[in-house]
Amino acid sequence: MSPQITPIADTAQDLELSERILNPDGSRIANPRLDPFVADVDAEQLRSLLRDMVILRRIDAEGVALQRQGQLGLWAPCQGQEATQIGTARAIAAQDFVFPSYRETGVIYARGAQPGDYVRMWRGEEGAAYDPAALGVAPLQIIIGAQTLHAVGYALGIQHDGADEVAVTYFGDGATSQGDVNEAMIFAASYQAPVVFVCQNNHWAISEPVAVQSQYPIAGRAPGFGIPSVRVDGNDILACMAAMRWALEHARSGKGPAYIEAVTYRMGPHTTADDPTRYRDEAELESWRRRDPIARLEAHLRATGALTDEHQAETQAAADVVAKEMRAACLGMVTRPPLAVFDGVYAEPHTGLDRQRGEYAAYLASFESEASA
């Protein structure tokens, strides 16, 4: 019998009352609600989760560097949110389908993204960074909160087909103020759709602090729609994994949607077009550095004798290899011919698209005519 998980009614800023398993110093505490969901996670698995987070942070740093060097048009950093993304994503089954926002680099990494998949869209080469069918992940969504509606629609399809799948959608605290997110929750609850909502509360909706738009925990909103929820420390990878396992079990068993609020922090800018020093206090940033999710798991593994210098060196070397491959893939990309923009728009031939292709071809040809005149 799975333990019942309920939301916690505390202020939006109070991380200390969020559910956790690992303290910021790495010490483990008993959590009767969450512990059963990660009872099988041993030292080897914890080292693997640490490796994932280190690699993700290295990918993220490379993405920022590539943008600063003019190789990418934009990058949405996820530094500080590694535990939330890796912890939840590693709990998702292969047959489940994910609907991310633009910041879920760690989720696509966990789903098997290849080096070029991290940068293809940000470089402007493709509308989708990867093959959604291959990863089981919808294209990164730029429109705030729109992916939640897509996830619920997909979940209704799962329900109609009687499939053993769950739709999972990720969004930030700022997106919870969007109509799309609330409409998605209404539909999910009304039809008991098998969907998991994951809110990464990273405290900043661009330059607006979460306390302005949410005076109480965001997880507390879900029960108002009839959706059970849990609020966890998003920098505790075990708590994040446990919460996702609970939510997936709930949705997969026919009980309807579930909701997770992972309280974490965006250490970098909203995107590389943002300057967080204009609105964020350095003291706040420093306080969150002391809650670093990677340092927390490292401290835990060190304290239990499960992590050596050799382990860490091998992990860092692996992270550098991934970053090198990502950079090489980015710099080696060849821009497709202009008319290729029409490829793959529809599964079957479409006369309207053919007409547009012809008009665009004539437009491009006009430049050649002018040049030869």
GROMACS .gro file of C-alpha atoms in nm, residues 185 187-197 225-229 246-247 250-251 255-259:
model
   26
  185MET     CA    1  -0.551   2.109  -1.512
  187PHE     CA    2  -0.938   1.907  -1.843
  188ALA     CA    3  -0.703   1.661  -1.673
  189ALA     CA    4  -0.909   1.652  -1.355
  190SER     CA    5  -1.245   1.643  -1.535
  191TYR     CA    6  -1.148   1.341  -1.743
  192GLN     CA    7  -0.905   1.182  -1.496
  193ALA     CA    8  -0.634   1.186  -1.761
  194PRO     CA    9  -0.308   1.000  -1.691
  195VAL     CA   10  -0.080   1.306  -1.681
  196VAL     CA   11   0.181   1.432  -1.435
  197PHE     CA   12   0.235   1.807  -1.397
  225PHE     CA   13  -0.877   2.131  -0.930
  226GLY     CA   14  -0.915   1.789  -0.768
  227ILE     CA   15  -0.552   1.691  -0.836
  228PRO     CA   16  -0.337   1.551  -0.553
  229SER     CA   17   0.001   1.719  -0.517
  246TRP     CA   18   0.455   0.843  -0.666
  247ALA     CA   19   0.298   1.066  -0.931
  250HIS     CA   20  -0.091   0.738  -0.928
  251ALA     CA   21  -0.152   0.835  -1.292
  255LYS     CA   22  -0.643   0.749  -1.051
  256GLY     CA   23  -0.603   1.053  -1.274
  257PRO     CA   24  -0.350   1.337  -1.279
  258ALA     CA   25  -0.089   1.420  -1.016
  259TYR     CA   26   0.109   1.736  -0.949
   0.00000   0.00000   0.00000
